[in-house]
mmCIF file of C-alpha atoms in Angstrom:
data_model
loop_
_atom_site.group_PDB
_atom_site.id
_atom_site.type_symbol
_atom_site.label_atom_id
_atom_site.label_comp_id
_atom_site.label_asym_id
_atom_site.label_seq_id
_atom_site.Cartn_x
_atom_site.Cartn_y
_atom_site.Cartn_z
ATOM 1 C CA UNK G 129 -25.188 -2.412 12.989
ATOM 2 C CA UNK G 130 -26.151 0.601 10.942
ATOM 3 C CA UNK G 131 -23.949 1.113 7.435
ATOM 4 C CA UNK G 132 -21.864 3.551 9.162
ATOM 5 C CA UNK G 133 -20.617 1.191 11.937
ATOM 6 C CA UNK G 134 -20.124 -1.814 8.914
ATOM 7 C CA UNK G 135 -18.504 0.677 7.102
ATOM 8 C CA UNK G 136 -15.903 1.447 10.111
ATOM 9 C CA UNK G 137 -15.327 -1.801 10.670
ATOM 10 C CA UNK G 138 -14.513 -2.663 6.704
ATOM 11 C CA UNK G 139 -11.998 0.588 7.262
ATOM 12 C CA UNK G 140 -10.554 -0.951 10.346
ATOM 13 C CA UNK G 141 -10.330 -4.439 8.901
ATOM 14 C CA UNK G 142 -8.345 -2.999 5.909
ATOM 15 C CA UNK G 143 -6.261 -1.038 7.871
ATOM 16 C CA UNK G 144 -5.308 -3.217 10.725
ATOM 17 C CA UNK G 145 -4.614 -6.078 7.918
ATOM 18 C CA UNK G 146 -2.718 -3.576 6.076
ATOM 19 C CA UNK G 147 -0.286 -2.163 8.932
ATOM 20 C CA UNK G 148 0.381 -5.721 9.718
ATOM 21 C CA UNK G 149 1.129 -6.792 5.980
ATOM 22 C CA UNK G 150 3.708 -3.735 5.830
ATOM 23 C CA UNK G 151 5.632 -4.350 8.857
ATOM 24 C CA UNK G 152 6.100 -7.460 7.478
ATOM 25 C CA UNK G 153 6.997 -6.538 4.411
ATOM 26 C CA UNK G 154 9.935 -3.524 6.061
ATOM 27 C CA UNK G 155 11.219 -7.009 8.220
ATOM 28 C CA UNK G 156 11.723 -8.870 5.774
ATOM 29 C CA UNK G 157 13.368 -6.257 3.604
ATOM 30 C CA UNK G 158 15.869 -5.369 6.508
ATOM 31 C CA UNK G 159 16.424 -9.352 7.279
ATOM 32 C CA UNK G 160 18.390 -9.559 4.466
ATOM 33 C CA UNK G 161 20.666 -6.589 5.237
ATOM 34 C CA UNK G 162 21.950 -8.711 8.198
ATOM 35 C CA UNK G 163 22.391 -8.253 11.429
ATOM 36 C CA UNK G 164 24.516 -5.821 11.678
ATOM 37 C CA UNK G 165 22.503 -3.478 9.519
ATOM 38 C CA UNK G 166 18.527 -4.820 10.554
ATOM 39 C CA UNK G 167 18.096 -1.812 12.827
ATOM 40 C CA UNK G 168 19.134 0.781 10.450
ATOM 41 C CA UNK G 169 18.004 -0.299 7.492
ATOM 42 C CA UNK G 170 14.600 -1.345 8.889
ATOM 43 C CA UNK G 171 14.172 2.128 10.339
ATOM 44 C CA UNK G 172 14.597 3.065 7.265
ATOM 45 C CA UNK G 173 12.324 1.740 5.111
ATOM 46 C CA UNK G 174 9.286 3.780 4.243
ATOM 47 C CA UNK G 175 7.065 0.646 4.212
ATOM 48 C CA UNK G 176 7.957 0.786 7.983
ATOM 49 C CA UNK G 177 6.926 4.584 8.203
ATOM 50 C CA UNK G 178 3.686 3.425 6.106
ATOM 51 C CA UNK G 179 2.511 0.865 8.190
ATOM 52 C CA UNK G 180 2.980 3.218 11.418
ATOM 53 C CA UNK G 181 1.091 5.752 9.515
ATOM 54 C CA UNK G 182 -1.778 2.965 9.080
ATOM 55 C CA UNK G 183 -1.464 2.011 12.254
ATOM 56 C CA UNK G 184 -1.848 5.539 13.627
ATOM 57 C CA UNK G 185 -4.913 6.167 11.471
ATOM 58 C CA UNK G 186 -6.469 3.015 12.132
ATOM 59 C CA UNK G 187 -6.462 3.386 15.544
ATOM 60 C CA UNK G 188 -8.683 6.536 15.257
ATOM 61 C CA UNK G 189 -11.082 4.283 13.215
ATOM 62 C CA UNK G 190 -10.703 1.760 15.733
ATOM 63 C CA UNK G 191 -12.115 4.414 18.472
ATOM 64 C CA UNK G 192 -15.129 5.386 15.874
ATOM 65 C CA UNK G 193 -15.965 1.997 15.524
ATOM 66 C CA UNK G 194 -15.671 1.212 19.379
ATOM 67 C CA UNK G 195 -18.510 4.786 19.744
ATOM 68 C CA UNK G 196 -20.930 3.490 17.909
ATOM 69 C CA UNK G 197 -21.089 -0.297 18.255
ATOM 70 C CA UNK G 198 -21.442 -2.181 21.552
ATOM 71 C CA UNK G 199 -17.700 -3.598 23.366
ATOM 72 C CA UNK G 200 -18.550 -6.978 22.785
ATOM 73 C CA UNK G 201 -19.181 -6.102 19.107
ATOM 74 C CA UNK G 202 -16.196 -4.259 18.380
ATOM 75 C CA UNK G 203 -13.931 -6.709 20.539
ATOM 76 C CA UNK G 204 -14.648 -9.540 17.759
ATOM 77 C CA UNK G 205 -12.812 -7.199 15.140
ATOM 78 C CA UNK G 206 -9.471 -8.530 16.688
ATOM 79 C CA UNK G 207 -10.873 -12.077 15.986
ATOM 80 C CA UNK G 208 -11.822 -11.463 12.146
ATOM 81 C CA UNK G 209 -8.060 -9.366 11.964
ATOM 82 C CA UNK G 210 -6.356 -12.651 12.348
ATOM 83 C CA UNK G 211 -8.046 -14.420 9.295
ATOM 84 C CA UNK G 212 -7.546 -11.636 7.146
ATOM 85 C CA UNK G 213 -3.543 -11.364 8.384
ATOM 86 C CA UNK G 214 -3.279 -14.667 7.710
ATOM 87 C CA UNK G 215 -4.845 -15.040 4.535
ATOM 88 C CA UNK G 216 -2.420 -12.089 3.597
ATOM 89 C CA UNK G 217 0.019 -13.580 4.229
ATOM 90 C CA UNK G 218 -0.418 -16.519 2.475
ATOM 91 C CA UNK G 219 -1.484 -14.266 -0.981
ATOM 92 C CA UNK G 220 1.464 -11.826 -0.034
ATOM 93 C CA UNK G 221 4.562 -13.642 1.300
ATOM 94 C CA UNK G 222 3.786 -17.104 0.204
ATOM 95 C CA UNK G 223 3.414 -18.518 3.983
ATOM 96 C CA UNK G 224 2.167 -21.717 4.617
ATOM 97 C CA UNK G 225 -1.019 -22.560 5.791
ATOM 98 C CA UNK G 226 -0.741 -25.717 7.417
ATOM 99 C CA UNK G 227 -4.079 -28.314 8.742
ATOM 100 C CA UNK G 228 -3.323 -27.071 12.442
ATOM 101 C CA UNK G 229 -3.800 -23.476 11.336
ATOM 102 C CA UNK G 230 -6.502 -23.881 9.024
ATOM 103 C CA UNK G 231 -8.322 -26.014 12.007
ATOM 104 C CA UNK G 232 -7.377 -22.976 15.060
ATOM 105 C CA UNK G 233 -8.348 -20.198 12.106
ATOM 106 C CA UNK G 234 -11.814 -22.340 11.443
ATOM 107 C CA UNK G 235 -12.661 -22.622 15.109
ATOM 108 C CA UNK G 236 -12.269 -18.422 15.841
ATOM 109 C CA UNK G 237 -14.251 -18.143 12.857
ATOM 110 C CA UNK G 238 -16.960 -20.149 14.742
ATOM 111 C CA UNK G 239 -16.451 -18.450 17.795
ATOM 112 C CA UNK G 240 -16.355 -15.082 16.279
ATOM 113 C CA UNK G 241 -19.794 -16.144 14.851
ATOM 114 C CA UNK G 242 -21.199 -17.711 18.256
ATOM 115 C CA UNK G 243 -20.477 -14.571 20.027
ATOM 116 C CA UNK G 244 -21.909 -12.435 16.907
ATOM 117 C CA UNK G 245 -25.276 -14.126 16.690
ATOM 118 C CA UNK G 246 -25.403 -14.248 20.500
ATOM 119 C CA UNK G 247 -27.608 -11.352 20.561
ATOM 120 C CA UNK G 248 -27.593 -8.376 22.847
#
């Protein structure tokens, strides 16, 4: 991959991780203003509004990426999102990360390389 696709795919990574770690973080704000409140107070929350707006732009870097690198390259992004999410997660919101997870997050790192290495 040439330094601009590696480059798309670090600002796709961050963003993708990001939007994720935001709507997570405007859910949990409006889960504790009940349920009779979730809706309104979750809609609005400008972490909500931010992680749309990520979501929006990464999805422009996500067709970049997809222009200039292979499908089968730019379809293991969604595999690499999930350890970075999750990793988040854990730094961020203090979620467990149990043996079963580490052992399913271990084995799509695998596969993620398998299907990297695998040549053209």
């Amino acid at each position: 991959m040439s330094l601009f696709a590696w480059t798309l795919l670090a600002a796709v990574l961050i963003g993708n991780t990001a939007g994720q770690l935001l709507l997570k973080a405007a859910s949990i704000h409006a889960d504790s203003a009940g349920e009779d409140d979730h809706w309104r107070v979750l809609l609005s929350h400008p972490l909500l509004w931010l992680g749309v707006a990520v979501y929006l732009a990464e999805f422009f870097l996500w067709l970049a990426f997809l222009s200039v690198v292979p499908l089968w390259q730019g379809g293991m992004v969604a595999c690499i999102d999930i350890l970075l999410v999750m990793v988040g997660g854990r730094l961020i919101f203090g979620e467990q990360i149990t043996p079963a997870r580490a052992g399913a997050i271990s084995m799509i790192a695998v596969g993620v390389l398998m299907v990297g290495l695998g040549g053209n």
